[in-house]
Amino acid sequence: GSEIQEIKDYISEEKEGDNEAGLFGAAKGKNVVFVSVESMQNFVLDEKVNGNEITPFLNDFKQDEDTIWFNNFYHQTAQGKTSDSEFLVETSLYPLDRGAVYFTHAQNEYYALPEVLNEKDYTTSVFHANNKSFWNRDVMYENLGYDHFYSQEDYEVTEENSFGWGLEDKAFYEQSIPYLKDQEQPFYSKFITLTHHFPFELPESKASIEKLETNSNTLNQYVQTARYTDESLEDFMDQMREEGLYEDTMFVFMGDHYGISEFHNDAMSEFLGKEINGYEHIQLQQVPMMIHIPGSGEGQTYDKISGQIDMKPTLLHLLGIEEKNELNFGENLFNQHRQDFIALRDGSFVTEEYIYTKSVCYSKESGQPVEVPPGEPSPCEPWKEKVSKELGYSDNIIYGDLFRFYDFQ
Ligand code: GP9
Ligand code: MN
């Protein structure tokens, strides 16, 4: 019991609350459609292949008058990939540095986003057209408090509408709409996409732009499935409008993790026209995070350093749900006092001034290693300690199942 109190004290000290923060309740009572966008990274935004935009829909969407775009947003996942990103969003805890917490600690006590929303009379559900036991989701979702999980068995998967990992996203959205409509409102529904997944193979007839011509086939194909994803999101929004579900829904589009690993750095460097050092590698971990509240006029670009750990408090804030005695490692992103800082799961971190990774402290300004006079400590040192403390506390909660001893109410 005393360890959880120590962690609570740390969080209260480090993460100053701010009930006055803007946009509280900006989406009060609305449905939420959260799309976990498979493998989508920021580097394709506003980029072209042979004169064609890779993501024309998202490029416009992020500048829409109703879209809040966090353009400095990082994934914080490790080996648990998609499931780690889900865990970050749902619990505002860090995933583990090895293995997948969805498998190893699915029986723990959590106070996850679906549970909080259930208490506010939301219907909560997940839509994902893969086998329901992948990543142990069927077990974990129940523990996290989801009411329904529409998985592969709830979809009609045919030879025409599937390739690669399974049902293609366009068919996935189409077939999901009737289920979505059947739900009692307000609902919180998470969609997990599948088509834009390694190895990024798309039948030629479904491709709208050309491949790249770098020495990485993976990267070359990635832009085509990225475009497919962009189109399918646009179609989905159109369907939501046609079905009359658009106006009452807040949309959240978030990339789950990187799709292009560092093994493709040469090709990436060729495509982006710059050398990929440690600093650039961390910057490539940025994923899209766009929140669209129809009719709000609250569209704005926020350049705060932010990450998946911040989603739970941020979404609750927008829905006008006051945090109880919650223990979140992330913060509401509209909080003015929020520290501009994010920890990645491997101990790398990003602050306003520095990026630290693989034992090198880079200056944000130059993108080059900070030169430290001999005998002096690196300016990254204090942050390094904070990061290891923070990750350690989160790990202790999971390993010790410490929420058993904690009262969230
Ligand atoms: C599988 C899908 C992809 O159901 O979520 O998983 P990933 O390999 O990205 O973790
Ligand atoms: Mn994924």
Short mmCIF file of C-alpha atoms and ligand atoms in Angstrom, two decimals:
data_model
loop_
_atom_site.label_atom_id
_atom_site.label_comp_id
_atom_site.label_asym_id
_atom_site.label_seq_id
_atom_site.Cartn_x
_atom_site.Cartn_y
_atom_site.Cartn_z
CA GLY A 1 0.00 0.00 0.00
CA SER A 2 2.80 2.48 0.76
CA GLU A 3 4.47 2.11 -2.62
CA ILE A 4 1.32 3.14 -4.46
CA GLN A 5 1.10 6.16 -2.13
CA GLU A 6 4.65 7.13 -3.06
CA ILE A 7 3.72 6.93 -6.75
CA LYS A 8 0.60 8.96 -6.15
CA ASP A 9 2.71 11.63 -4.45
CA TYR A 10 5.13 11.68 -7.37
CA ILE A 11 2.32 12.15 -9.87
CA SER A 12 0.63 14.87 -7.82
CA GLU A 13 3.92 16.74 -7.64
CA GLU A 14 5.02 16.32 -11.24
CA LYS A 15 1.72 16.63 -13.02
CA GLU A 16 -0.01 19.73 -11.89
CA GLY A 17 -3.75 19.55 -12.45
CA ASP A 18 -5.58 22.38 -14.16
CA ASN A 19 -9.34 22.41 -14.09
CA GLU A 20 -9.36 25.78 -15.83
CA ALA A 21 -7.71 24.39 -18.96
CA GLY A 22 -9.47 25.25 -22.19
CA LEU A 23 -11.86 23.01 -24.08
CA PHE A 24 -13.21 21.26 -20.99
CA GLY A 25 -16.41 19.57 -22.17
CA ALA A 26 -15.95 20.74 -25.78
CA ALA A 27 -17.36 17.36 -26.87
CA LYS A 28 -19.61 16.73 -23.89
CA GLY A 29 -22.17 13.99 -24.47
CA LYS A 30 -20.88 13.21 -27.95
CA ASN A 31 -20.12 9.77 -29.28
CA VAL A 32 -16.45 9.01 -29.76
CA VAL A 33 -15.01 7.19 -32.75
CA PHE A 34 -11.37 6.45 -32.06
CA VAL A 35 -9.43 5.09 -35.03
CA SER A 36 -6.16 3.37 -34.22
CA VAL A 37 -4.48 3.82 -37.58
CA GLU A 38 -2.15 0.93 -38.28
CA SER A 39 1.52 1.85 -38.86
CA MET A 40 0.83 5.45 -39.84
CA GLN A 41 3.75 7.81 -39.27
CA ASN A 42 3.91 11.56 -39.69
CA PHE A 43 6.62 11.47 -42.31
CA VAL A 44 4.12 10.76 -45.11
CA LEU A 45 1.99 13.80 -44.30
CA ASP A 46 2.35 16.53 -46.92
CA GLU A 47 4.80 14.38 -48.90
CA LYS A 48 4.37 13.45 -52.54
CA VAL A 49 5.22 10.60 -54.86
CA ASN A 50 5.74 11.76 -58.43
CA GLY A 51 3.70 14.87 -57.75
CA ASN A 52 0.83 13.05 -56.00
CA GLU A 53 0.14 13.63 -52.33
CA ILE A 54 0.40 10.43 -50.30
CA THR A 55 -2.29 11.45 -47.82
CA PRO A 56 -4.46 14.14 -49.47
CA PHE A 57 -7.40 13.59 -47.13
CA LEU A 58 -5.39 13.77 -43.90
CA ASN A 59 -3.42 16.73 -45.21
CA ASP A 60 -6.64 18.74 -45.48
CA PHE A 61 -8.27 17.18 -42.47
CA LYS A 62 -5.52 18.25 -40.07
CA GLN A 63 -6.05 21.89 -41.12
CA ASP A 64 -9.85 21.69 -40.90
CA GLU A 65 -11.54 24.33 -38.77
CA ASP A 66 -12.90 21.56 -36.53
CA THR A 67 -9.68 19.56 -36.21
CA ILE A 68 -7.23 19.80 -33.36
CA TRP A 69 -3.90 18.53 -34.63
CA PHE A 70 -1.02 17.63 -32.33
CA ASN A 71 1.93 17.73 -34.69
CA ASN A 72 4.58 16.72 -32.11
CA PHE A 73 2.95 13.53 -30.96
CA TYR A 74 4.96 10.32 -30.40
CA HIS A 75 4.07 6.65 -30.11
CA GLN A 76 5.49 5.03 -26.97
CA THR A 77 5.14 1.38 -27.83
CA ALA A 78 7.56 -1.53 -27.49
CA GLN A 79 7.26 -5.21 -28.43
CA GLY A 80 3.50 -5.25 -27.85
CA LYS A 81 3.03 -3.02 -30.93
CA THR A 82 -0.67 -2.25 -31.51
CA SER A 83 -1.63 -3.70 -28.15
CA ASP A 84 0.90 -1.45 -26.40
CA SER A 85 -0.59 1.60 -28.02
CA GLU A 86 -4.04 0.48 -26.95
CA PHE A 87 -2.80 -0.01 -23.41
CA LEU A 88 -1.25 3.47 -23.31
CA VAL A 89 -4.49 5.09 -24.45
CA GLU A 90 -6.73 3.06 -22.17
CA THR A 91 -4.75 3.20 -18.94
CA SER A 92 -2.29 6.11 -19.20
CA LEU A 93 0.34 3.66 -17.95
CA TYR A 94 3.47 2.74 -19.91
CA PRO A 95 3.57 -0.68 -21.55
CA LEU A 96 6.41 -2.99 -20.52
CA ASP A 97 9.88 -2.83 -22.05
CA ARG A 98 9.65 -6.47 -23.12
CA GLY A 99 6.76 -8.74 -23.98
CA ALA A 100 3.21 -7.47 -24.27
CA VAL A 101 1.36 -6.38 -21.16
CA TYR A 102 -1.84 -7.49 -22.93
CA PHE A 103 -0.55 -11.04 -22.53
CA THR A 104 1.47 -10.90 -19.35
CA HIS A 105 -0.80 -8.79 -17.13
CA ALA A 106 -4.29 -9.18 -18.51
CA GLN A 107 -5.71 -10.08 -15.11
CA ASN A 108 -4.45 -7.00 -13.29
CA GLU A 109 -6.70 -4.39 -11.83
CA TYR A 110 -6.96 -1.25 -14.01
CA TYR A 111 -9.20 1.78 -14.11
CA ALA A 112 -9.29 2.06 -17.86
CA LEU A 113 -10.98 4.51 -20.17
CA PRO A 114 -13.89 2.18 -21.09
CA GLU A 115 -14.62 1.63 -17.43
CA VAL A 116 -14.65 5.37 -16.68
CA LEU A 117 -16.93 5.93 -19.67
CA ASN A 118 -19.25 3.08 -18.69
CA GLU A 119 -19.82 4.87 -15.41
CA LYS A 120 -20.97 7.85 -17.48
CA ASP A 121 -23.44 5.69 -19.40
CA TYR A 122 -21.37 5.28 -22.52
CA THR A 123 -21.60 2.10 -24.58
CA THR A 124 -18.03 0.98 -25.22
CA SER A 125 -16.86 -1.22 -28.06
CA VAL A 126 -13.96 -2.27 -30.24
CA PHE A 127 -14.07 -3.03 -33.97
CA HIS A 128 -11.23 -5.04 -35.43
CA ALA A 129 -11.47 -7.62 -38.20
CA ASN A 130 -8.74 -9.94 -36.99
CA ASN A 131 -9.00 -13.09 -34.88
CA LYS A 132 -10.35 -12.01 -31.49
CA SER A 133 -7.61 -13.70 -29.50
CA PHE A 134 -4.77 -11.91 -31.30
CA TRP A 135 -2.78 -10.02 -28.64
CA ASN A 136 -5.09 -11.69 -26.10
CA ARG A 137 -7.60 -8.96 -26.85
CA ASP A 138 -10.71 -10.96 -26.01
CA VAL A 139 -9.45 -11.48 -22.47
CA MET A 140 -7.95 -8.04 -21.94
CA TYR A 141 -10.94 -6.12 -23.35
CA GLU A 142 -13.23 -7.73 -20.87
CA ASN A 143 -10.94 -6.75 -18.04
CA LEU A 144 -10.65 -3.18 -19.31
CA GLY A 145 -14.43 -2.89 -19.35
CA TYR A 146 -15.44 -2.94 -23.01
CA ASP A 147 -19.07 -3.92 -23.57
CA HIS A 148 -18.61 -5.39 -27.08
CA PHE A 149 -15.82 -6.61 -29.31
CA TYR A 150 -16.69 -6.97 -33.00
CA SER A 151 -13.94 -9.20 -34.36
CA GLN A 152 -13.27 -11.26 -37.49
CA GLU A 153 -16.24 -13.57 -36.87
CA ASP A 154 -18.63 -10.61 -37.09
CA TYR A 155 -17.48 -9.70 -40.61
CA GLU A 156 -17.99 -11.23 -44.00
CA VAL A 157 -14.51 -11.94 -45.26
CA THR A 158 -14.32 -13.09 -48.88
CA GLU A 159 -11.61 -13.54 -51.45
CA GLU A 160 -12.61 -10.28 -53.12
CA ASN A 161 -12.52 -8.13 -50.01
CA SER A 162 -9.40 -9.45 -48.34
CA PHE A 163 -5.66 -9.60 -48.83
CA GLY A 164 -2.57 -9.41 -46.65
CA TRP A 165 -3.67 -9.57 -43.02
CA GLY A 166 -7.34 -10.04 -43.85
CA LEU A 167 -10.40 -7.93 -44.47
CA GLU A 168 -9.45 -4.70 -46.24
CA ASP A 169 -10.17 -1.49 -44.37
CA LYS A 170 -12.73 -0.13 -46.83
CA ALA A 171 -14.91 -3.22 -46.41
CA PHE A 172 -14.20 -3.18 -42.68
CA TYR A 173 -15.69 0.30 -42.22
CA GLU A 174 -18.63 -0.44 -44.51
CA GLN A 175 -19.55 -3.56 -42.61
CA SER A 176 -19.04 -1.87 -39.25
CA ILE A 177 -21.54 0.92 -39.84
CA PRO A 178 -24.67 -1.19 -39.15
CA TYR A 179 -23.17 -2.39 -35.85
CA LEU A 180 -22.19 1.14 -34.97
CA LYS A 181 -25.72 2.38 -35.65
CA ASP A 182 -27.22 -0.34 -33.50
CA GLN A 183 -25.35 0.80 -30.44
CA GLU A 184 -27.01 2.80 -27.75
CA GLN A 185 -25.71 6.37 -27.70
CA PRO A 186 -23.52 7.89 -26.56
CA PHE A 187 -20.90 5.33 -27.57
CA TYR A 188 -17.15 5.13 -27.41
CA SER A 189 -16.01 2.93 -30.29
CA LYS A 190 -12.47 2.06 -31.15
CA PHE A 191 -11.64 0.99 -34.71
CA ILE A 192 -8.35 -0.78 -35.31
CA THR A 193 -7.29 -0.82 -38.96
CA LEU A 194 -5.34 -3.60 -40.63
CA THR A 195 -4.52 -2.95 -44.31
CA HIS A 196 -1.55 -0.62 -43.78
CA HIS A 197 0.47 -3.30 -42.00
CA PHE A 198 3.89 -4.72 -42.74
CA PRO A 199 4.70 -5.94 -45.43
CA PHE A 200 2.37 -3.30 -46.94
CA GLU A 201 1.17 -5.34 -49.87
CA LEU A 202 -1.67 -3.98 -51.95
CA PRO A 203 -3.17 -5.53 -55.09
CA GLU A 204 -2.09 -3.34 -58.00
CA SER A 205 -5.72 -2.68 -58.96
CA LYS A 206 -6.34 -1.02 -55.58
CA ALA A 207 -3.35 1.30 -55.72
CA SER A 208 -3.94 4.99 -56.49
CA ILE A 209 -0.37 6.23 -56.45
CA GLU A 210 2.93 4.82 -57.60
CA LYS A 211 5.44 3.09 -55.40
CA LEU A 212 8.67 4.78 -54.42
CA GLU A 213 11.87 3.70 -56.07
CA THR A 214 14.27 3.44 -53.17
CA ASN A 215 16.27 0.32 -52.33
CA SER A 216 13.68 -0.72 -49.73
CA ASN A 217 10.72 -2.57 -51.12
CA THR A 218 9.01 -2.12 -47.76
CA LEU A 219 9.21 1.66 -47.88
CA ASN A 220 8.31 1.68 -51.58
CA GLN A 221 5.07 -0.18 -50.88
CA TYR A 222 4.34 1.68 -47.65
CA VAL A 223 3.28 4.82 -49.49
CA GLN A 224 0.64 2.88 -51.44
CA THR A 225 -1.03 1.36 -48.41
CA ALA A 226 -0.72 4.73 -46.65
CA ARG A 227 -2.73 6.24 -49.51
CA TYR A 228 -5.26 3.40 -49.27
CA THR A 229 -5.66 4.18 -45.55
CA ASP A 230 -6.14 7.85 -46.33
CA GLU A 231 -8.89 7.04 -48.84
CA SER A 232 -10.62 4.63 -46.52
CA LEU A 233 -10.72 7.22 -43.72
CA GLU A 234 -12.30 9.70 -46.10
CA ASP A 235 -14.90 7.14 -47.23
CA PHE A 236 -15.65 6.30 -43.62
CA MET A 237 -16.30 9.95 -42.78
CA ASP A 238 -18.62 10.22 -45.78
CA GLN A 239 -20.54 7.17 -44.59
CA MET A 240 -20.81 8.64 -41.10
CA ARG A 241 -22.35 11.76 -42.64
CA GLU A 242 -24.78 9.76 -44.77
CA GLU A 243 -25.89 7.77 -41.75
CA GLY A 244 -26.47 10.91 -39.70
CA LEU A 245 -23.81 9.94 -37.17
CA TYR A 246 -21.30 12.65 -38.01
CA GLU A 247 -22.60 15.69 -36.12
CA ASP A 248 -22.86 13.97 -32.75
CA THR A 249 -19.49 12.28 -32.88
CA MET A 250 -15.98 13.31 -31.92
CA PHE A 251 -13.39 11.63 -34.15
CA VAL A 252 -9.91 10.73 -32.99
CA PHE A 253 -7.34 9.48 -35.50
CA MET A 254 -4.13 8.22 -33.95
CA GLY A 255 -1.20 6.29 -35.44
CA ASP A 256 -0.38 3.22 -33.36
CA HIS A 257 3.40 2.88 -33.93
CA TYR A 258 6.05 3.05 -36.64
CA GLY A 259 5.68 0.97 -39.80
CA ILE A 260 9.19 1.53 -41.13
CA SER A 261 11.93 0.27 -38.86
CA GLU A 262 15.47 1.59 -38.68
CA PHE A 263 16.63 -1.21 -40.98
CA HIS A 264 15.30 0.96 -43.79
CA ASN A 265 17.17 4.11 -42.80
CA ASP A 266 19.14 4.27 -46.04
CA ALA A 267 15.98 4.27 -48.12
CA MET A 268 14.29 6.66 -45.70
CA SER A 269 17.23 8.99 -45.95
CA GLU A 270 17.00 8.90 -49.73
CA PHE A 271 13.26 9.63 -49.65
CA LEU A 272 13.44 12.44 -47.09
CA GLY A 273 16.67 13.87 -48.42
CA LYS A 274 18.51 13.92 -45.11
CA GLU A 275 20.76 11.73 -43.04
CA ILE A 276 18.96 9.71 -40.34
CA ASN A 277 21.00 10.03 -37.14
CA GLY A 278 19.68 9.21 -33.65
CA TYR A 279 17.90 12.54 -33.49
CA GLU A 280 16.07 11.99 -36.78
CA HIS A 281 15.26 8.43 -35.81
CA ILE A 282 13.38 9.67 -32.75
CA GLN A 283 11.60 12.32 -34.80
CA LEU A 284 10.43 9.53 -37.10
CA GLN A 285 8.55 8.07 -34.13
CA GLN A 286 5.97 10.84 -34.52
CA VAL A 287 2.54 9.54 -35.44
CA PRO A 288 -0.63 11.40 -36.41
CA MET A 289 -2.99 12.55 -33.69
CA MET A 290 -6.00 14.48 -34.86
CA ILE A 291 -9.17 15.20 -32.92
CA HIS A 292 -12.15 16.37 -34.91
CA ILE A 293 -15.17 17.87 -33.18
CA PRO A 294 -17.80 18.68 -35.83
CA GLY A 295 -19.17 22.20 -35.65
CA SER A 296 -16.85 23.24 -32.82
CA GLY A 297 -14.62 25.63 -34.76
CA GLU A 298 -11.88 24.62 -32.31
CA GLY A 299 -9.46 23.55 -35.02
CA GLN A 300 -5.87 24.43 -34.20
CA THR A 301 -2.38 23.03 -34.47
CA TYR A 302 -0.75 22.32 -31.14
CA ASP A 303 2.99 21.78 -31.24
CA LYS A 304 3.29 20.53 -27.69
CA ILE A 305 5.47 17.49 -27.19
CA SER A 306 2.92 14.82 -26.46
CA GLY A 307 2.31 11.10 -26.65
CA GLN A 308 -0.09 8.22 -26.37
CA ILE A 309 0.18 8.28 -22.58
CA ASP A 310 -1.73 11.60 -22.66
CA MET A 311 -4.80 10.32 -24.47
CA LYS A 312 -6.92 9.14 -21.56
CA PRO A 313 -6.85 12.40 -19.56
CA THR A 314 -7.16 14.44 -22.78
CA LEU A 315 -10.23 12.60 -24.05
CA LEU A 316 -11.93 12.70 -20.66
CA HIS A 317 -11.26 16.44 -20.50
CA LEU A 318 -12.86 17.04 -23.90
CA LEU A 319 -15.86 14.95 -22.86
CA GLY A 320 -16.25 17.09 -19.76
CA ILE A 321 -15.61 14.23 -17.36
CA GLU A 322 -13.66 15.34 -14.31
CA GLU A 323 -10.84 13.12 -13.22
CA LYS A 324 -11.49 11.43 -9.94
CA ASN A 325 -8.66 10.13 -7.85
CA GLU A 326 -7.05 8.82 -11.00
CA LEU A 327 -3.48 7.82 -11.36
CA ASN A 328 -2.41 8.74 -14.87
CA PHE A 329 1.16 9.10 -16.07
CA GLY A 330 -0.04 11.26 -18.95
CA GLU A 331 -1.63 14.67 -18.76
CA ASN A 332 -4.50 16.50 -20.33
CA LEU A 333 -2.85 18.17 -23.31
CA PHE A 334 -4.82 21.38 -22.87
CA ASN A 335 -3.33 21.90 -19.43
CA GLN A 336 -1.21 25.05 -19.65
CA HIS A 337 1.16 23.89 -16.92
CA ARG A 338 1.96 20.63 -18.61
CA GLN A 339 5.66 19.87 -18.90
CA ASP A 340 6.78 19.76 -22.50
CA PHE A 341 8.28 16.31 -22.31
CA ILE A 342 7.69 12.75 -23.41
CA ALA A 343 9.39 9.47 -22.50
CA LEU A 344 9.67 6.69 -25.00
CA ARG A 345 9.55 3.14 -23.76
CA ASP A 346 13.24 2.38 -24.36
CA GLY A 347 14.30 5.29 -22.15
CA SER A 348 14.76 7.75 -25.01
CA PHE A 349 13.03 11.06 -24.43
CA VAL A 350 12.06 14.35 -26.01
CA THR A 351 11.99 17.71 -24.23
CA GLU A 352 11.69 21.27 -25.48
CA GLU A 353 15.46 21.53 -25.83
CA TYR A 354 16.81 18.00 -26.12
CA ILE A 355 16.34 14.60 -27.59
CA TYR A 356 18.09 11.76 -25.83
CA THR A 357 18.54 8.32 -27.30
CA LYS A 358 21.10 5.50 -27.14
CA SER A 359 23.26 7.44 -24.66
CA VAL A 360 23.51 10.55 -26.85
CA CYS A 361 22.04 13.91 -25.90
CA TYR A 362 21.02 15.86 -29.02
CA SER A 363 20.22 19.54 -29.20
CA LYS A 364 16.75 20.18 -30.60
CA GLU A 365 17.99 23.30 -32.28
CA SER A 366 20.81 21.76 -34.28
CA GLY A 367 19.81 18.09 -34.39
CA GLN A 368 23.42 17.32 -33.44
CA PRO A 369 24.93 15.91 -30.22
CA VAL A 370 25.31 18.51 -27.47
CA GLU A 371 28.93 19.37 -26.83
CA VAL A 372 29.66 19.07 -23.14
CA PRO A 373 32.91 20.47 -21.72
CA PRO A 374 34.99 17.70 -20.10
CA GLY A 375 34.04 17.04 -16.50
CA GLU A 376 30.62 18.64 -16.80
CA PRO A 377 27.39 16.67 -16.72
CA SER A 378 25.23 16.41 -19.83
CA PRO A 379 22.16 18.68 -19.76
CA CYS A 380 20.10 15.53 -20.44
CA GLU A 381 21.13 14.04 -17.10
CA PRO A 382 18.28 15.39 -14.88
CA TRP A 383 15.70 14.31 -17.46
CA LYS A 384 17.28 10.89 -17.67
CA GLU A 385 16.68 10.38 -13.98
CA LYS A 386 13.11 11.55 -14.25
CA VAL A 387 12.42 9.18 -17.13
CA SER A 388 13.83 6.13 -15.40
CA LYS A 389 11.87 7.01 -12.25
CA GLU A 390 8.65 7.44 -14.19
CA LEU A 391 9.02 4.25 -16.24
CA GLY A 392 10.05 2.37 -13.10
CA TYR A 393 6.97 3.52 -11.18
CA SER A 394 4.69 2.50 -14.00
CA ASP A 395 6.42 -0.90 -14.23
CA ASN A 396 6.04 -1.41 -10.48
CA ILE A 397 2.31 -0.80 -10.71
CA ILE A 398 2.01 -3.46 -13.39
CA TYR A 399 4.40 -6.03 -11.93
CA GLY A 400 2.95 -5.66 -8.44
CA ASP A 401 -0.65 -5.24 -9.58
CA LEU A 402 -0.64 -2.26 -7.23
CA PHE A 403 -4.02 -0.89 -8.25
CA ARG A 404 -5.47 -3.60 -6.05
CA PHE A 405 -4.51 -1.31 -3.20
CA TYR A 406 -5.79 1.91 -4.68
CA ASP A 407 -9.16 3.64 -4.53
CA PHE A 408 -9.95 5.53 -7.74
CA GLN A 409 -13.25 6.99 -6.58
C1 GP9 B 1 -3.36 -7.35 -35.38
C2 GP9 B 1 -3.10 -5.91 -35.63
C3 GP9 B 1 -1.67 -5.68 -35.98
O1 GP9 B 1 -4.62 -7.65 -34.91
O2 GP9 B 1 -3.53 -5.12 -34.59
O3 GP9 B 1 -0.87 -5.87 -34.91
P1 GP9 B 1 0.62 -5.31 -34.83
O4 GP9 B 1 1.51 -6.31 -35.50
O5 GP9 B 1 0.68 -3.99 -35.51
O6 GP9 B 1 0.87 -5.22 -33.37
MN MN B 2 -0.11 -2.07 -35.32
#
